[in-house]
mmCIF file of C-alpha atoms in Angstrom:
data_model
loop_
_atom_site.group_PDB
_atom_site.id
_atom_site.type_symbol
_atom_site.label_atom_id
_atom_site.label_comp_id
_atom_site.label_asym_id
_atom_site.label_seq_id
_atom_site.Cartn_x
_atom_site.Cartn_y
_atom_site.Cartn_z
ATOM 1 C CA MET A 1 35.842 -16.257 30.682
ATOM 2 C CA SER A 2 38.560 -13.882 29.572
ATOM 3 C CA ALA A 3 42.075 -15.224 29.202
ATOM 4 C CA SER A 4 45.388 -14.066 27.814
ATOM 5 C CA MET A 5 46.254 -15.511 24.410
ATOM 6 C CA GLY A 6 49.898 -14.507 24.008
ATOM 7 C CA HIS A 7 51.607 -13.705 20.704
ATOM 8 C CA PRO A 8 54.455 -16.118 19.915
ATOM 9 C CA ALA A 9 56.652 -15.032 17.029
ATOM 10 C CA SER A 10 56.149 -18.305 15.145
ATOM 11 C CA VAL A 11 54.365 -21.647 15.342
ATOM 12 C CA ALA A 12 57.622 -23.305 16.430
ATOM 13 C CA ASP A 13 57.956 -20.806 19.304
ATOM 14 C CA ALA A 14 54.474 -21.768 20.527
ATOM 15 C CA ILE A 15 55.198 -25.514 20.759
ATOM 16 C CA PHE A 16 56.466 -27.232 23.901
ATOM 17 C CA VAL A 17 57.506 -30.907 24.024
ATOM 18 C CA ASP A 18 56.730 -32.643 27.321
ATOM 19 C CA GLU A 19 58.773 -35.335 29.058
ATOM 20 C CA VAL A 20 57.209 -38.199 27.054
ATOM 21 C CA GLY A 21 57.481 -36.479 23.667
ATOM 22 C CA ILE A 22 53.942 -35.153 23.310
ATOM 23 C CA GLU A 23 53.828 -31.691 21.729
ATOM 24 C CA ILE A 24 51.643 -28.991 23.277
ATOM 25 C CA GLY A 25 50.774 -25.483 22.102
ATOM 26 C CA LEU A 26 51.342 -22.610 24.522
ATOM 27 C CA LEU A 27 49.237 -19.502 23.920
ATOM 28 C CA GLY A 28 49.203 -17.253 26.942
ATOM 29 C CA ASP A 29 46.996 -18.874 29.584
ATOM 30 C CA PHE A 30 45.881 -21.652 27.239
ATOM 31 C CA ARG A 31 47.492 -25.035 26.682
ATOM 32 C CA LEU A 32 46.503 -26.655 23.394
ATOM 33 C CA LYS A 33 46.627 -30.427 23.050
ATOM 34 C CA SER A 34 45.846 -32.705 20.133
ATOM 35 C CA ALA A 35 42.888 -35.047 20.412
ATOM 36 C CA TYR A 36 42.135 -37.666 17.791
ATOM 37 C CA GLN A 37 38.841 -39.289 16.862
ATOM 38 C CA PRO A 38 38.924 -42.590 14.947
ATOM 39 C CA ILE A 39 37.489 -43.009 11.466
ATOM 40 C CA PHE A 40 36.293 -46.449 10.408
ATOM 41 C CA ARG A 41 35.809 -48.273 7.119
ATOM 42 C CA ARG A 42 33.112 -50.893 6.792
ATOM 43 C CA ALA A 43 34.448 -54.336 5.933
ATOM 44 C CA GLY A 44 31.593 -56.815 5.824
ATOM 45 C CA ALA A 45 30.205 -57.165 9.342
ATOM 46 C CA GLU A 46 33.038 -55.151 10.880
ATOM 47 C CA LEU A 47 34.181 -51.555 11.148
ATOM 48 C CA ARG A 48 37.944 -51.314 10.827
ATOM 49 C CA PRO A 49 39.895 -48.238 11.978
ATOM 50 C CA ILE A 50 41.691 -46.599 9.068
ATOM 51 C CA GLY A 51 42.247 -43.043 10.207
ATOM 52 C CA ILE A 52 42.012 -40.340 12.842
ATOM 53 C CA GLU A 53 40.805 -36.755 12.750
ATOM 54 C CA GLY A 54 42.884 -34.192 14.626
ATOM 55 C CA ARG A 55 40.963 -31.824 16.910
ATOM 56 C CA VAL A 56 42.182 -29.143 19.282
ATOM 57 C CA ALA A 57 41.676 -29.776 23.012
ATOM 58 C CA PRO A 58 42.214 -26.489 24.899
ATOM 59 C CA PHE A 59 43.056 -26.368 28.602
ATOM 60 C CA LEU A 60 42.861 -23.341 30.884
ATOM 61 C CA GLU A 61 44.310 -23.448 34.401
ATOM 62 C CA GLY A 62 44.662 -27.215 34.057
ATOM 63 C CA LYS A 63 41.024 -27.809 33.117
ATOM 64 C CA ALA A 64 39.624 -28.741 29.721
ATOM 65 C CA VAL A 65 37.484 -26.034 28.113
ATOM 66 C CA ALA A 66 35.259 -26.125 25.048
ATOM 67 C CA ALA A 67 36.930 -25.338 21.741
ATOM 68 C CA THR A 68 34.286 -22.636 21.206
ATOM 69 C CA GLU A 69 35.335 -20.951 24.456
ATOM 70 C CA PHE A 70 38.963 -20.981 23.381
ATOM 71 C CA LEU A 71 38.193 -19.693 19.879
ATOM 72 C CA GLY A 72 36.123 -16.903 21.407
ATOM 73 C CA ASN A 73 39.393 -15.516 22.747
ATOM 74 C CA VAL A 74 41.078 -15.590 19.324
ATOM 75 C CA SER A 75 40.990 -12.300 17.455
ATOM 76 C CA PRO A 76 40.278 -12.490 13.687
ATOM 77 C CA ASP A 77 43.822 -11.459 12.829
ATOM 78 C CA ARG A 78 45.175 -14.441 14.833
ATOM 79 C CA ARG A 79 42.891 -17.127 13.416
ATOM 80 C CA LEU A 80 45.325 -18.235 10.727
ATOM 81 C CA PHE A 81 48.187 -18.500 13.243
ATOM 82 C CA VAL A 82 46.064 -20.577 15.628
ATOM 83 C CA GLU A 83 44.854 -22.887 12.853
ATOM 84 C CA SER A 84 48.443 -23.357 11.669
ATOM 85 C CA LEU A 85 49.533 -24.167 15.227
ATOM 86 C CA CYS A 86 46.737 -26.714 15.700
ATOM 87 C CA ASN A 87 47.514 -28.511 12.441
ATOM 88 C CA ALA A 88 51.221 -28.544 13.277
ATOM 89 C CA LEU A 89 50.394 -30.177 16.622
ATOM 90 C CA HIS A 90 48.141 -32.792 15.003
ATOM 91 C CA LEU A 91 50.848 -33.713 12.500
ATOM 92 C CA ARG A 92 53.698 -33.766 15.003
ATOM 93 C CA ASN A 93 51.714 -35.842 17.504
ATOM 94 C CA HIS A 94 50.688 -38.460 14.914
ATOM 95 C CA PRO A 95 53.610 -40.729 15.947
ATOM 96 C CA ASN A 96 52.293 -40.647 19.547
ATOM 97 C CA VAL A 97 49.145 -42.507 18.483
ATOM 98 C CA GLY A 98 51.292 -45.612 18.068
ATOM 99 C CA LEU A 99 49.849 -46.798 14.744
ATOM 100 C CA PRO A 100 51.901 -45.219 11.946
ATOM 101 C CA TRP A 101 49.621 -46.521 9.194
ATOM 102 C CA LEU A 102 46.578 -44.525 10.313
ATOM 103 C CA GLU A 103 45.478 -41.778 7.939
ATOM 104 C CA LEU A 104 45.351 -38.309 9.478
ATOM 105 C CA PHE A 105 42.566 -35.848 8.690
ATOM 106 C CA VAL A 106 43.324 -32.170 9.292
ATOM 107 C CA SER A 107 41.092 -29.172 8.589
ATOM 108 C CA TYR A 108 41.969 -26.064 6.614
ATOM 109 C CA ASN A 109 39.870 -22.914 6.359
ATOM 110 C CA PRO A 110 40.791 -21.452 2.937
ATOM 111 C CA ARG A 111 41.815 -17.849 2.457
ATOM 112 C CA GLY A 112 43.729 -16.016 -0.245
ATOM 113 C CA SER A 113 45.976 -17.890 -2.668
ATOM 114 C CA GLY A 114 49.169 -16.511 -1.151
ATOM 115 C CA GLU A 115 48.204 -17.792 2.274
ATOM 116 C CA PHE A 116 47.193 -21.278 1.202
ATOM 117 C CA LEU A 117 50.410 -21.654 -0.781
ATOM 118 C CA ARG A 118 52.384 -20.906 2.381
ATOM 119 C CA GLU A 119 50.165 -23.089 4.546
ATOM 120 C CA MET A 120 50.453 -26.144 2.306
ATOM 121 C CA ALA A 121 54.216 -25.674 2.082
ATOM 122 C CA ALA A 122 54.401 -25.497 5.889
ATOM 123 C CA LEU A 123 52.398 -28.726 6.256
ATOM 124 C CA ALA A 124 54.613 -30.460 3.710
ATOM 125 C CA GLU A 125 57.732 -29.326 5.590
ATOM 126 C CA ILE A 126 56.434 -30.858 8.826
ATOM 127 C CA LEU A 127 55.678 -34.123 7.033
ATOM 128 C CA GLY A 128 59.289 -34.258 5.940
ATOM 129 C CA GLU A 129 60.530 -33.558 9.460
ATOM 130 C CA ILE A 130 58.509 -36.359 11.061
ATOM 131 C CA ASP A 131 58.876 -38.717 8.079
ATOM 132 C CA LEU A 132 55.106 -39.124 7.587
ATOM 133 C CA ASP A 133 53.997 -40.278 4.151
ATOM 134 C CA PRO A 134 51.918 -37.399 2.689
ATOM 135 C CA ARG A 135 49.558 -39.966 1.167
ATOM 136 C CA LEU A 136 48.370 -40.652 4.716
ATOM 137 C CA VAL A 137 47.245 -37.044 5.162
ATOM 138 C CA VAL A 138 43.796 -35.829 4.141
ATOM 139 C CA CYS A 139 43.346 -32.055 4.101
ATOM 140 C CA GLU A 140 39.694 -31.215 4.678
ATOM 141 C CA ILE A 141 38.675 -27.879 3.175
ATOM 142 C CA SER A 142 36.203 -26.242 5.515
ATOM 143 C CA GLU A 143 33.931 -23.379 4.494
ATOM 144 C CA ALA A 144 34.529 -24.180 0.837
ATOM 145 C CA ALA A 145 31.477 -22.117 -0.116
ATOM 146 C CA ALA A 146 33.548 -18.997 0.579
ATOM 147 C CA LEU A 147 35.685 -19.712 -2.506
ATOM 148 C CA ASP A 148 34.829 -19.603 -6.181
ATOM 149 C CA GLN A 149 35.452 -22.655 -8.358
ATOM 150 C CA GLU A 150 38.745 -21.355 -9.747
ATOM 151 C CA SER A 151 40.143 -20.796 -6.254
ATOM 152 C CA LEU A 152 38.930 -24.210 -5.102
ATOM 153 C CA GLN A 153 40.630 -25.879 -8.034
ATOM 154 C CA ALA A 154 43.864 -24.010 -7.322
ATOM 155 C CA LEU A 155 43.760 -25.017 -3.641
ATOM 156 C CA ALA A 156 43.045 -28.660 -4.433
ATOM 157 C CA LYS A 157 45.884 -28.689 -6.965
ATOM 158 C CA GLU A 158 48.300 -27.288 -4.370
ATOM 159 C CA ILE A 159 47.271 -29.871 -1.759
ATOM 160 C CA ARG A 160 47.774 -32.691 -4.238
ATOM 161 C CA ARG A 161 51.072 -31.254 -5.438
ATOM 162 C CA HIS A 162 52.436 -31.999 -1.978
ATOM 163 C CA GLY A 163 51.107 -35.562 -2.116
ATOM 164 C CA MET A 164 48.186 -35.076 0.266
ATOM 165 C CA ARG A 165 44.564 -35.928 -0.471
ATOM 166 C CA VAL A 166 41.592 -33.563 -0.507
ATOM 167 C CA ALA A 167 38.320 -33.699 1.400
ATOM 168 C CA ILE A 168 35.473 -31.212 1.437
ATOM 169 C CA GLY A 169 33.716 -30.561 4.732
ATOM 170 C CA ASP A 170 30.591 -28.707 5.841
ATOM 171 C CA PHE A 171 28.479 -30.424 3.191
ATOM 172 C CA SER A 172 25.352 -28.387 3.873
ATOM 173 C CA HIS A 173 27.130 -25.263 2.574
ATOM 174 C CA SER A 174 29.015 -26.996 -0.229
ATOM 175 C CA PRO A 175 26.789 -27.567 -3.267
ATOM 176 C CA GLY A 176 27.330 -30.389 -5.717
ATOM 177 C CA GLY A 177 28.796 -28.009 -8.282
ATOM 178 C CA GLN A 178 31.709 -27.275 -5.986
ATOM 179 C CA VAL A 179 32.372 -30.972 -5.512
ATOM 180 C CA GLY A 180 32.398 -31.467 -9.262
ATOM 181 C CA ALA A 181 34.706 -28.479 -9.699
ATOM 182 C CA PHE A 182 37.721 -29.988 -7.976
ATOM 183 C CA ARG A 183 36.858 -33.657 -7.483
ATOM 184 C CA PRO A 184 37.665 -34.188 -3.797
ATOM 185 C CA ASP A 185 38.811 -37.612 -2.710
ATOM 186 C CA ILE A 186 36.361 -37.527 0.217
ATOM 187 C CA VAL A 187 33.085 -35.713 0.934
ATOM 188 C CA LYS A 188 32.320 -35.382 4.639
ATOM 189 C CA ILE A 189 28.661 -35.303 5.648
ATOM 190 C CA GLU A 190 27.663 -34.463 9.207
ATOM 191 C CA GLY A 191 26.105 -31.785 11.352
ATOM 192 C CA ALA A 192 22.615 -30.331 11.395
ATOM 193 C CA TRP A 193 21.772 -31.417 7.835
ATOM 194 C CA PHE A 194 22.468 -35.088 8.531
ATOM 195 C CA ARG A 195 20.723 -35.003 11.920
ATOM 196 C CA ARG A 196 17.579 -33.538 10.340
ATOM 197 C CA LEU A 197 17.749 -36.148 7.603
ATOM 198 C CA CYS A 198 17.744 -38.948 10.169
ATOM 199 C CA GLU A 199 14.698 -37.689 12.080
ATOM 200 C CA ASP A 200 12.181 -39.193 9.664
ATOM 201 C CA ASP A 201 12.161 -42.419 7.634
ATOM 202 C CA GLY A 202 11.072 -40.548 4.535
ATOM 203 C CA THR A 203 13.871 -38.014 4.599
ATOM 204 C CA ALA A 204 16.411 -40.641 5.662
ATOM 205 C CA ARG A 205 15.893 -42.327 2.304
ATOM 206 C CA LEU A 206 17.340 -39.214 0.640
ATOM 207 C CA PHE A 207 20.806 -39.976 1.956
ATOM 208 C CA ALA A 208 21.488 -42.930 -0.343
ATOM 209 C CA PRO A 209 20.949 -41.003 -3.625
ATOM 210 C CA VAL A 210 22.966 -38.034 -2.320
ATOM 211 C CA ALA A 211 25.834 -40.353 -1.422
ATOM 212 C CA ALA A 212 25.548 -42.105 -4.794
ATOM 213 C CA MET A 213 25.769 -38.754 -6.603
ATOM 214 C CA PHE A 214 29.065 -37.880 -4.907
ATOM 215 C CA ARG A 215 30.370 -41.400 -5.385
ATOM 216 C CA GLN A 216 29.781 -41.090 -9.134
ATOM 217 C CA LEU A 217 32.125 -38.080 -9.036
ATOM 218 C CA GLY A 218 34.845 -40.325 -7.644
ATOM 219 C CA ALA A 219 34.567 -39.311 -3.983
ATOM 220 C CA GLN A 220 34.335 -41.518 -0.937
ATOM 221 C CA ILE A 221 31.585 -40.617 1.550
ATOM 222 C CA LEU A 222 32.532 -39.986 5.177
ATOM 223 C CA VAL A 223 29.631 -39.671 7.609
ATOM 224 C CA GLY A 224 30.789 -37.979 10.791
ATOM 225 C CA GLY A 225 29.110 -36.989 14.017
ATOM 226 C CA ILE A 226 27.305 -40.331 14.433
ATOM 227 C CA GLU A 227 25.813 -40.275 17.930
ATOM 228 C CA THR A 228 22.656 -42.389 17.668
ATOM 229 C CA MET A 229 21.753 -45.805 16.387
ATOM 230 C CA THR A 230 19.392 -44.218 13.847
ATOM 231 C CA GLN A 231 22.227 -42.154 12.396
ATOM 232 C CA LEU A 232 24.438 -45.241 12.165
ATOM 233 C CA ARG A 233 21.715 -47.200 10.354
ATOM 234 C CA VAL A 234 21.088 -44.380 7.866
ATOM 235 C CA ALA A 235 24.809 -44.145 7.113
ATOM 236 C CA ILE A 236 25.138 -47.905 6.644
ATOM 237 C CA ASP A 237 21.982 -48.211 4.534
ATOM 238 C CA GLY A 238 23.272 -45.365 2.363
ATOM 239 C CA GLN A 239 26.520 -47.256 1.721
ATOM 240 C CA ALA A 240 28.770 -44.689 3.391
ATOM 241 C CA ASP A 241 32.419 -45.590 2.847
ATOM 242 C CA LEU A 242 33.727 -44.158 6.123
ATOM 243 C CA LEU A 243 32.097 -43.700 9.517
ATOM 244 C CA GLN A 244 32.949 -41.559 12.535
ATOM 245 C CA GLY A 245 31.248 -40.436 15.728
ATOM 246 C CA ARG A 246 31.008 -40.750 19.489
ATOM 247 C CA LEU A 247 28.767 -43.794 19.136
ATOM 248 C CA LEU A 248 31.750 -45.623 17.629
ATOM 249 C CA ALA A 249 34.608 -44.016 19.560
ATOM 250 C CA PRO A 250 35.077 -40.614 21.222
ATOM 251 C CA PRO A 251 38.124 -38.389 20.700
ATOM 252 C CA ALA A 252 41.118 -38.963 22.962
ATOM 253 C CA LEU A 253 44.251 -36.990 23.704
ATOM 254 C CA ALA A 254 47.540 -37.661 21.949
ATOM 255 C CA GLY A 255 49.394 -40.306 23.926
ATOM 256 C CA THR A 256 46.325 -42.448 24.563
ATOM 257 C CA ILE A 257 46.916 -46.045 23.533
ATOM 258 C CA PHE A 258 44.809 -46.888 20.490
ATOM 259 C CA GLU A 259 43.558 -50.461 20.372
ATOM 260 C CA GLU A 260 43.507 -51.311 16.698
ATOM 261 C CA GLY A 261 40.871 -54.046 16.736
ATOM 262 C CA SER A 262 37.740 -53.854 14.591
ATOM 263 C CA LEU A 263 34.243 -53.119 15.851
ATOM 264 C CA SER A 264 31.424 -55.591 15.322
ATOM 265 C CA LEU A 265 28.420 -54.022 13.614
ATOM 266 C CA GLU A 266 26.194 -56.683 15.167
ATOM 267 C CA ARG A 267 27.453 -55.764 18.632
ATOM 268 C CA LEU A 268 26.917 -52.064 17.983
ATOM 269 C CA LEU A 269 23.409 -52.516 16.636
ATOM 270 C CA ASP A 270 22.488 -54.754 19.577
ATOM 271 C CA SER A 271 23.833 -52.258 22.128
ATOM 272 C CA PRO A 272 22.038 -48.970 21.433
ATOM 273 C CA GLY A 273 23.627 -45.934 23.002
ATOM 274 C CA LYS A 274 26.737 -47.747 24.198
ATOM 275 C CA VAL A 275 30.053 -46.126 23.345
ATOM 276 C CA VAL A 276 32.740 -48.662 22.567
ATOM 277 C CA PRO A 277 35.953 -47.639 24.407
ATOM 278 C CA LEU A 278 38.348 -48.113 21.520
ATOM 279 C CA PHE A 279 40.232 -45.026 22.621
ATOM 280 C CA GLY A 280 40.904 -43.796 26.097
ATOM 281 C CA LYS A 281 41.678 -46.852 28.252
ATOM 282 C CA HIS A 282 44.974 -45.445 29.479
ATOM 283 C CA GLN A 283 47.775 -43.088 28.599
ATOM 284 C CA ARG A 284 51.334 -43.737 27.537
ATOM 285 C CA ARG A 285 53.824 -43.254 30.346
#
């Protein structure tokens, strides 16, 4: 489907605030909304919500469309603008979740040093505007393999200079040497690599030593994309610090009331395939 993208002069010009205070991005025919997926920490027999990951939820003619469909309409020269807009929306809509203590994970695709200096400064400015403690923000560096170690170290230093924490995403393309180069606070493991790992008992045993290696470097391990009971068991057996996935809770739009109660691991493991509706019961009015 072809759709007009529009060319706002600035990120601020592309943001509209609706009648209940939720901020929406306007790009031509598209309406961009923030969706958040919970991240849990294991505490004994429970999983306790500690954070949310911001994700773009595009709408076209009032209907939700896949993020890949939306991004297919974004020209390469507009990618940075769109990413900046999405992260601005995720930050500005954080108060609409209703739990100000939740950590917020945002993604950043690194480019040249001049650009990431401006991007980090822009994020820090928004944090000041909405009075969000920068220590609650985790900036996940995606496609880290595209940068050399010196550039990664410079980017991580700039993120931390503004008080935010650093995560590295897309593990399958981010070798251990990169992790050691800039010591991220969090290593996120998900996607095809983790799914393949979980297909066989023998390969599943590899997860624990991989997680231990990153933990020795001072990083917490976040396993995302958990959709099956097998994946959850592998993550738990491997002592993952943080857990995320549709099996635990699906993403929900900004403005959805977040019930802050913990999840019972026993209940999850006894109810294979059942998604616990922690998010999404109803919307704020």
